[in-house]
């Protein structure tokens, strides 16, 4: 496990109103010192990024509470005629330090391929954002014993052309699609097995030393009562949390497990 950082990110998806988003950010910020060894990132709906940046008192990327801000999606171009899209530099401008890229909902509902995820991740890196690059198999793929092949293809495609510096400036999130929002969490053994495989592939892409530095998060029905056992696995360095990130106490309790495992 070495000295890898612990990072827990909350994906609020398309939930909450502005007042609720501000209250949630304030709640997380006020409890963040209880899990100081674990970095926290909040990814609100883009329309509330400014309100949450304000609630976190972010100024030029500095966060007094230590809680970072992330986007849920971005466009791969720096600017232009792309109605409804958000450029990487705009996320930086509003106070983000990271952005989720290739979440399974983007892949399945919005047609994002590995090639698109690759372009977006590179655009994020070029702007100075940490891409949180998501991969994971469907239930059907797992049942057909294709998990390793699917995840390998996603990793190789999404990270094509990455340098060691690109890789260490990124976060990988392993999110089995069948565990997202379903209450079915992967067993610690299932998750660890895929995390170890991903780390092996990162070493193939670059080298072992680089691969050992990359933070690999698990995502899929992470809750306070299963976070401890996940956090104790050798290659699980954090979590990407959906549902449980909508309650400050639950999100902080999850982060505390990762802080204690560090
Ligand atoms: C997610 O959307 O990335 C996620 C993991 O959701 P949940 O925690 O609700 O399963």
mmCIF file of C-alpha atoms and ligand atoms in Angstrom:
data_model
loop_
_atom_site.group_PDB
_atom_site.id
_atom_site.type_symbol
_atom_site.label_atom_id
_atom_site.label_comp_id
_atom_site.label_asym_id
_atom_site.label_seq_id
_atom_site.Cartn_x
_atom_site.Cartn_y
_atom_site.Cartn_z
ATOM 1 C CA UNK A 1 0.000 0.000 0.000
ATOM 2 C CA UNK A 2 2.975 2.264 0.675
ATOM 3 C CA UNK A 3 2.323 5.952 0.899
ATOM 4 C CA UNK A 4 -0.607 6.245 -1.426
ATOM 5 C CA UNK A 5 -3.054 9.013 -0.587
ATOM 6 C CA UNK A 6 -6.591 8.226 0.536
ATOM 7 C CA UNK A 7 -9.266 10.072 -1.404
ATOM 8 C CA UNK A 8 -13.032 9.844 -1.053
ATOM 9 C CA UNK A 9 -15.214 11.685 -3.562
ATOM 10 C CA UNK A 10 -18.954 12.302 -3.464
ATOM 11 C CA UNK A 11 -20.882 12.188 -6.724
ATOM 12 C CA UNK A 12 -24.114 14.061 -6.031
ATOM 13 C CA UNK A 13 -25.363 13.354 -9.573
ATOM 14 C CA UNK A 14 -28.541 15.299 -10.494
ATOM 15 C CA UNK A 15 -29.811 15.655 -6.926
ATOM 16 C CA UNK A 16 -30.503 18.410 -4.359
ATOM 17 C CA UNK A 17 -31.588 22.007 -4.700
ATOM 18 C CA UNK A 18 -29.244 24.924 -4.126
ATOM 19 C CA UNK A 19 -29.982 25.359 -0.415
ATOM 20 C CA UNK A 20 -29.550 21.622 0.167
ATOM 21 C CA UNK A 21 -26.276 21.597 -1.785
ATOM 22 C CA UNK A 22 -24.911 24.478 0.288
ATOM 23 C CA UNK A 23 -26.016 22.866 3.558
ATOM 24 C CA UNK A 24 -24.433 19.542 2.567
ATOM 25 C CA UNK A 25 -21.140 21.205 1.620
ATOM 26 C CA UNK A 26 -21.094 23.125 4.902
ATOM 27 C CA UNK A 27 -21.841 19.940 6.820
ATOM 28 C CA UNK A 28 -18.984 18.062 5.145
ATOM 29 C CA UNK A 29 -16.572 20.992 5.577
ATOM 30 C CA UNK A 30 -17.364 21.308 9.277
ATOM 31 C CA UNK A 31 -16.589 17.628 9.905
ATOM 32 C CA UNK A 32 -13.633 17.248 7.546
ATOM 33 C CA UNK A 33 -11.028 17.500 10.293
ATOM 34 C CA UNK A 34 -12.348 14.203 11.740
ATOM 35 C CA UNK A 35 -10.826 12.393 8.752
ATOM 36 C CA UNK A 36 -7.711 14.448 8.157
ATOM 37 C CA UNK A 37 -5.715 11.601 6.567
ATOM 38 C CA UNK A 38 -8.260 11.273 3.798
ATOM 39 C CA UNK A 39 -8.822 13.922 1.130
ATOM 40 C CA UNK A 40 -12.428 14.752 0.346
ATOM 41 C CA UNK A 41 -13.876 15.912 -2.964
ATOM 42 C CA UNK A 42 -17.456 17.041 -3.575
ATOM 43 C CA UNK A 43 -18.925 16.796 -7.082
ATOM 44 C CA UNK A 44 -22.205 18.714 -7.138
ATOM 45 C CA UNK A 45 -24.398 19.327 -10.190
ATOM 46 C CA UNK A 46 -22.536 21.856 -12.334
ATOM 47 C CA UNK A 47 -25.163 24.540 -11.824
ATOM 48 C CA UNK A 48 -24.359 24.509 -8.085
ATOM 49 C CA UNK A 49 -20.554 24.492 -8.400
ATOM 50 C CA UNK A 50 -20.336 28.217 -7.646
ATOM 51 C CA UNK A 51 -22.649 27.961 -4.630
ATOM 52 C CA UNK A 52 -20.677 25.007 -3.256
ATOM 53 C CA UNK A 53 -17.341 26.738 -3.948
ATOM 54 C CA UNK A 54 -18.687 29.641 -1.938
ATOM 55 C CA UNK A 55 -19.872 27.359 0.882
ATOM 56 C CA UNK A 56 -16.402 25.757 1.000
ATOM 57 C CA UNK A 57 -14.830 29.254 0.934
ATOM 58 C CA UNK A 58 -12.628 28.198 -1.966
ATOM 59 C CA UNK A 59 -10.296 30.857 -3.217
ATOM 60 C CA UNK A 60 -7.936 30.317 -6.165
ATOM 61 C CA UNK A 61 -7.997 26.571 -5.554
ATOM 62 C CA UNK A 62 -7.258 26.930 -1.825
ATOM 63 C CA UNK A 63 -9.736 25.317 0.517
ATOM 64 C CA UNK A 64 -9.625 26.291 4.206
ATOM 65 C CA UNK A 65 -11.545 23.128 5.135
ATOM 66 C CA UNK A 66 -9.355 20.974 2.875
ATOM 67 C CA UNK A 67 -12.446 19.776 0.987
ATOM 68 C CA UNK A 68 -11.983 19.945 -2.778
ATOM 69 C CA UNK A 69 -14.495 20.594 -5.521
ATOM 70 C CA UNK A 70 -14.976 18.453 -8.626
ATOM 71 C CA UNK A 71 -17.102 18.456 -11.767
ATOM 72 C CA UNK A 72 -19.190 15.472 -12.840
ATOM 73 C CA UNK A 73 -18.398 15.887 -16.523
ATOM 74 C CA UNK A 74 -16.550 18.180 -18.930
ATOM 75 C CA UNK A 75 -16.050 18.750 -22.635
ATOM 76 C CA UNK A 76 -12.800 17.892 -24.367
ATOM 77 C CA UNK A 77 -12.496 21.211 -26.211
ATOM 78 C CA UNK A 78 -11.239 24.408 -24.578
ATOM 79 C CA UNK A 79 -14.055 26.603 -25.952
ATOM 80 C CA UNK A 80 -16.397 27.138 -28.860
ATOM 81 C CA UNK A 81 -19.802 26.265 -30.257
ATOM 82 C CA UNK A 82 -20.697 23.389 -27.931
ATOM 83 C CA UNK A 83 -24.084 24.383 -26.528
ATOM 84 C CA UNK A 84 -24.668 23.181 -22.988
ATOM 85 C CA UNK A 85 -21.106 21.980 -22.431
ATOM 86 C CA UNK A 86 -18.501 23.012 -19.861
ATOM 87 C CA UNK A 87 -14.830 23.517 -20.707
ATOM 88 C CA UNK A 88 -12.078 22.206 -18.409
ATOM 89 C CA UNK A 89 -10.754 25.731 -17.784
ATOM 90 C CA UNK A 90 -14.243 26.801 -16.669
ATOM 91 C CA UNK A 91 -14.152 24.141 -13.958
ATOM 92 C CA UNK A 92 -10.760 25.421 -12.816
ATOM 93 C CA UNK A 93 -12.094 28.982 -12.892
ATOM 94 C CA UNK A 94 -14.975 28.091 -10.569
ATOM 95 C CA UNK A 95 -12.654 26.373 -8.069
ATOM 96 C CA UNK A 96 -12.571 22.726 -9.143
ATOM 97 C CA UNK A 97 -9.464 20.634 -8.767
ATOM 98 C CA UNK A 98 -10.875 17.449 -10.274
ATOM 99 C CA UNK A 99 -13.600 16.060 -12.511
ATOM 100 C CA UNK A 100 -15.293 12.680 -12.868
ATOM 101 C CA UNK A 101 -14.768 11.311 -16.377
ATOM 102 C CA UNK A 102 -16.515 8.343 -17.980
ATOM 103 C CA UNK A 103 -18.911 7.517 -15.158
ATOM 104 C CA UNK A 104 -20.961 4.470 -16.177
ATOM 105 C CA UNK A 105 -24.046 6.672 -16.480
ATOM 106 C CA UNK A 106 -22.167 8.842 -19.003
ATOM 107 C CA UNK A 107 -21.002 5.726 -20.818
ATOM 108 C CA UNK A 108 -24.396 4.005 -21.003
ATOM 109 C CA UNK A 109 -26.870 6.921 -21.112
ATOM 110 C CA UNK A 110 -24.796 9.440 -23.061
ATOM 111 C CA UNK A 111 -22.784 7.206 -25.364
ATOM 112 C CA UNK A 112 -19.309 7.917 -24.028
ATOM 113 C CA UNK A 113 -16.828 5.460 -25.499
ATOM 114 C CA UNK A 114 -13.324 4.752 -24.225
ATOM 115 C CA UNK A 115 -12.021 7.066 -26.965
ATOM 116 C CA UNK A 116 -14.220 9.931 -25.731
ATOM 117 C CA UNK A 117 -13.254 9.226 -22.118
ATOM 118 C CA UNK A 118 -9.610 9.308 -23.209
ATOM 119 C CA UNK A 119 -10.032 12.705 -24.892
ATOM 120 C CA UNK A 120 -11.867 14.126 -21.897
ATOM 121 C CA UNK A 121 -9.291 12.806 -19.422
ATOM 122 C CA UNK A 122 -6.465 14.321 -21.467
ATOM 123 C CA UNK A 123 -8.330 17.642 -21.681
ATOM 124 C CA UNK A 124 -8.808 17.610 -17.906
ATOM 125 C CA UNK A 125 -5.104 16.939 -17.338
ATOM 126 C CA UNK A 126 -4.072 19.655 -19.789
ATOM 127 C CA UNK A 127 -6.175 22.154 -17.831
ATOM 128 C CA UNK A 128 -4.681 21.060 -14.504
ATOM 129 C CA UNK A 129 -7.642 19.028 -13.264
ATOM 130 C CA UNK A 130 -7.387 15.553 -11.748
ATOM 131 C CA UNK A 131 -9.606 13.285 -13.832
ATOM 132 C CA UNK A 132 -11.413 10.599 -11.825
ATOM 133 C CA UNK A 133 -11.595 8.016 -14.594
ATOM 134 C CA UNK A 134 -14.314 5.403 -14.127
ATOM 135 C CA UNK A 135 -14.318 1.827 -15.368
ATOM 136 C CA UNK A 136 -16.386 -1.216 -14.499
ATOM 137 C CA UNK A 137 -18.243 -4.209 -15.864
ATOM 138 C CA UNK A 138 -22.002 -4.839 -16.110
ATOM 139 C CA UNK A 139 -23.710 -7.732 -14.344
ATOM 140 C CA UNK A 140 -24.009 -9.604 -17.632
ATOM 141 C CA UNK A 141 -20.286 -9.198 -18.299
ATOM 142 C CA UNK A 142 -19.433 -10.439 -14.798
ATOM 143 C CA UNK A 143 -21.735 -13.437 -15.148
ATOM 144 C CA UNK A 144 -20.082 -14.272 -18.466
ATOM 145 C CA UNK A 145 -16.719 -14.187 -16.693
ATOM 146 C CA UNK A 146 -15.626 -11.224 -18.793
ATOM 147 C CA UNK A 147 -14.820 -8.781 -15.963
ATOM 148 C CA UNK A 148 -11.050 -8.851 -16.491
ATOM 149 C CA UNK A 149 -11.344 -8.487 -20.267
ATOM 150 C CA UNK A 150 -13.853 -5.626 -20.067
ATOM 151 C CA UNK A 151 -11.941 -3.690 -17.419
ATOM 152 C CA UNK A 152 -8.665 -4.234 -19.292
ATOM 153 C CA UNK A 153 -10.187 -2.870 -22.485
ATOM 154 C CA UNK A 154 -11.632 0.155 -20.663
ATOM 155 C CA UNK A 155 -8.353 0.903 -18.904
ATOM 156 C CA UNK A 156 -6.243 0.555 -22.039
ATOM 157 C CA UNK A 157 -8.684 2.616 -24.131
ATOM 158 C CA UNK A 158 -9.403 5.315 -21.559
ATOM 159 C CA UNK A 159 -5.731 5.794 -20.668
ATOM 160 C CA UNK A 160 -4.207 5.464 -24.132
ATOM 161 C CA UNK A 161 -1.155 7.687 -24.556
ATOM 162 C CA UNK A 162 -0.898 8.514 -20.845
ATOM 163 C CA UNK A 163 2.582 9.331 -19.588
ATOM 164 C CA UNK A 164 3.643 8.352 -16.060
ATOM 165 C CA UNK A 165 2.989 11.965 -15.015
ATOM 166 C CA UNK A 166 -0.519 11.819 -16.505
ATOM 167 C CA UNK A 167 -1.214 8.648 -14.597
ATOM 168 C CA UNK A 168 -0.041 9.897 -11.214
ATOM 169 C CA UNK A 169 -2.091 13.074 -11.757
ATOM 170 C CA UNK A 170 -5.221 10.941 -12.269
ATOM 171 C CA UNK A 171 -7.498 8.875 -10.069
ATOM 172 C CA UNK A 172 -8.991 5.606 -11.312
ATOM 173 C CA UNK A 173 -12.411 4.562 -10.001
ATOM 174 C CA UNK A 174 -13.408 0.913 -10.309
ATOM 175 C CA UNK A 175 -17.188 0.901 -10.273
ATOM 176 C CA UNK A 176 -18.886 -2.379 -11.122
ATOM 177 C CA UNK A 177 -22.057 -1.174 -12.861
ATOM 178 C CA UNK A 178 -24.168 -3.790 -11.063
ATOM 179 C CA UNK A 179 -23.188 -2.267 -7.711
ATOM 180 C CA UNK A 180 -24.011 1.354 -8.521
ATOM 181 C CA UNK A 181 -27.162 2.564 -6.799
ATOM 182 C CA UNK A 182 -28.359 -0.998 -6.280
ATOM 183 C CA UNK A 183 -27.343 -1.642 -2.677
ATOM 184 C CA UNK A 184 -25.275 -4.606 -3.954
ATOM 185 C CA UNK A 185 -21.708 -3.892 -2.965
ATOM 186 C CA UNK A 186 -18.873 -5.975 -4.411
ATOM 187 C CA UNK A 187 -17.325 -8.228 -1.805
ATOM 188 C CA UNK A 188 -13.944 -6.938 -0.588
ATOM 189 C CA UNK A 189 -12.334 -9.898 -2.399
ATOM 190 C CA UNK A 190 -14.103 -9.127 -5.686
ATOM 191 C CA UNK A 191 -13.126 -5.468 -5.475
ATOM 192 C CA UNK A 192 -9.521 -6.156 -4.424
ATOM 193 C CA UNK A 193 -9.079 -8.657 -7.259
ATOM 194 C CA UNK A 194 -10.075 -6.078 -9.890
ATOM 195 C CA UNK A 195 -8.101 -3.275 -8.212
ATOM 196 C CA UNK A 196 -4.979 -5.454 -8.296
ATOM 197 C CA UNK A 197 -5.633 -6.230 -11.951
ATOM 198 C CA UNK A 198 -6.018 -2.529 -12.739
ATOM 199 C CA UNK A 199 -2.768 -1.734 -10.949
ATOM 200 C CA UNK A 200 -1.045 -4.437 -12.968
ATOM 201 C CA UNK A 201 -2.356 -2.865 -16.159
ATOM 202 C CA UNK A 202 -1.205 0.567 -15.066
ATOM 203 C CA UNK A 203 2.259 -0.943 -14.648
ATOM 204 C CA UNK A 204 2.043 -2.364 -18.168
ATOM 205 C CA UNK A 205 1.095 1.066 -19.476
ATOM 206 C CA UNK A 206 3.952 2.766 -17.619
ATOM 207 C CA UNK A 207 6.013 1.055 -14.937
ATOM 208 C CA UNK A 208 5.511 -0.527 -11.521
ATOM 209 C CA UNK A 209 6.726 2.467 -9.534
ATOM 210 C CA UNK A 210 4.228 4.732 -11.273
ATOM 211 C CA UNK A 211 1.399 2.205 -10.909
ATOM 212 C CA UNK A 212 2.048 1.939 -7.177
ATOM 213 C CA UNK A 213 1.430 5.666 -6.754
ATOM 214 C CA UNK A 214 -1.946 5.796 -8.471
ATOM 215 C CA UNK A 215 -5.027 6.155 -6.280
ATOM 216 C CA UNK A 216 -7.667 3.580 -7.226
ATOM 217 C CA UNK A 217 -11.092 4.203 -5.725
ATOM 218 C CA UNK A 218 -13.888 1.675 -5.405
ATOM 219 C CA UNK A 219 -17.437 2.789 -6.172
ATOM 220 C CA UNK A 220 -20.759 0.985 -5.924
ATOM 221 C CA UNK A 221 -23.075 1.169 -2.904
ATOM 222 C CA UNK A 222 -20.320 2.199 -0.491
ATOM 223 C CA UNK A 223 -21.901 2.922 2.902
ATOM 224 C CA UNK A 224 -20.531 3.562 6.402
ATOM 225 C CA UNK A 225 -21.072 -0.097 7.318
ATOM 226 C CA UNK A 226 -19.098 -1.594 4.421
ATOM 227 C CA UNK A 227 -16.409 1.066 3.981
ATOM 228 C CA UNK A 228 -14.124 -0.318 6.703
ATOM 229 C CA UNK A 229 -13.619 -3.719 5.110
ATOM 230 C CA UNK A 230 -13.180 -2.167 1.650
ATOM 231 C CA UNK A 231 -10.647 0.324 3.030
ATOM 232 C CA UNK A 232 -8.617 -2.518 4.539
ATOM 233 C CA UNK A 233 -7.897 -4.024 1.107
ATOM 234 C CA UNK A 234 -4.401 -3.528 -0.196
ATOM 235 C CA UNK A 235 -5.261 -1.835 -3.497
ATOM 236 C CA UNK A 236 -8.399 0.100 -2.491
ATOM 237 C CA UNK A 237 -7.281 3.650 -1.788
ATOM 238 C CA UNK A 238 -10.568 5.468 -1.524
ATOM 239 C CA UNK A 239 -14.144 5.541 -2.687
ATOM 240 C CA UNK A 240 -16.370 7.237 -5.216
ATOM 241 C CA UNK A 241 -19.657 7.505 -3.371
ATOM 242 C CA UNK A 242 -23.081 8.203 -4.855
ATOM 243 C CA UNK A 243 -26.133 7.801 -2.616
ATOM 244 C CA UNK A 244 -24.312 7.933 0.716
ATOM 245 C CA UNK A 245 -22.560 11.176 -0.268
ATOM 246 C CA UNK A 246 -25.907 12.999 0.001
ATOM 247 C CA UNK A 247 -25.747 12.816 3.804
ATOM 248 C CA UNK A 248 -22.813 14.613 5.407
ATOM 249 C CA UNK A 249 -22.618 12.200 8.347
ATOM 250 C CA UNK A 250 -22.564 9.103 6.135
ATOM 251 C CA UNK A 251 -20.019 10.597 3.742
ATOM 252 C CA UNK A 252 -17.748 11.602 6.622
ATOM 253 C CA UNK A 253 -18.151 8.197 8.282
ATOM 254 C CA UNK A 254 -17.020 6.519 5.046
ATOM 255 C CA UNK A 255 -14.037 8.871 4.753
ATOM 256 C CA UNK A 256 -13.111 8.166 8.376
ATOM 257 C CA UNK A 257 -12.736 4.470 7.578
ATOM 258 C CA UNK A 258 -10.300 5.323 4.792
ATOM 259 C CA UNK A 259 -8.457 7.850 6.991
ATOM 260 C CA UNK A 260 -8.023 5.193 9.668
ATOM 261 C CA UNK A 261 -6.782 2.633 7.148
ATOM 262 C CA UNK A 262 -4.073 4.988 5.862
HETATM 263 C C1 LIG B 1 -21.675 6.309 -8.272
HETATM 264 O O1 LIG B 1 -22.610 6.831 -8.824
HETATM 265 O O2 LIG B 1 -20.527 6.550 -8.655
HETATM 266 C C2 LIG B 1 -21.960 5.396 -7.174
HETATM 267 C C3 LIG B 1 -21.005 4.625 -6.756
HETATM 268 O O3 LIG B 1 -23.240 5.404 -6.647
HETATM 269 P P1 LIG B 1 -23.732 4.605 -5.344
HETATM 270 O O4 LIG B 1 -22.746 4.860 -4.245
HETATM 271 O O5 LIG B 1 -25.071 5.206 -5.027
HETATM 272 O O6 LIG B 1 -23.810 3.165 -5.702
#
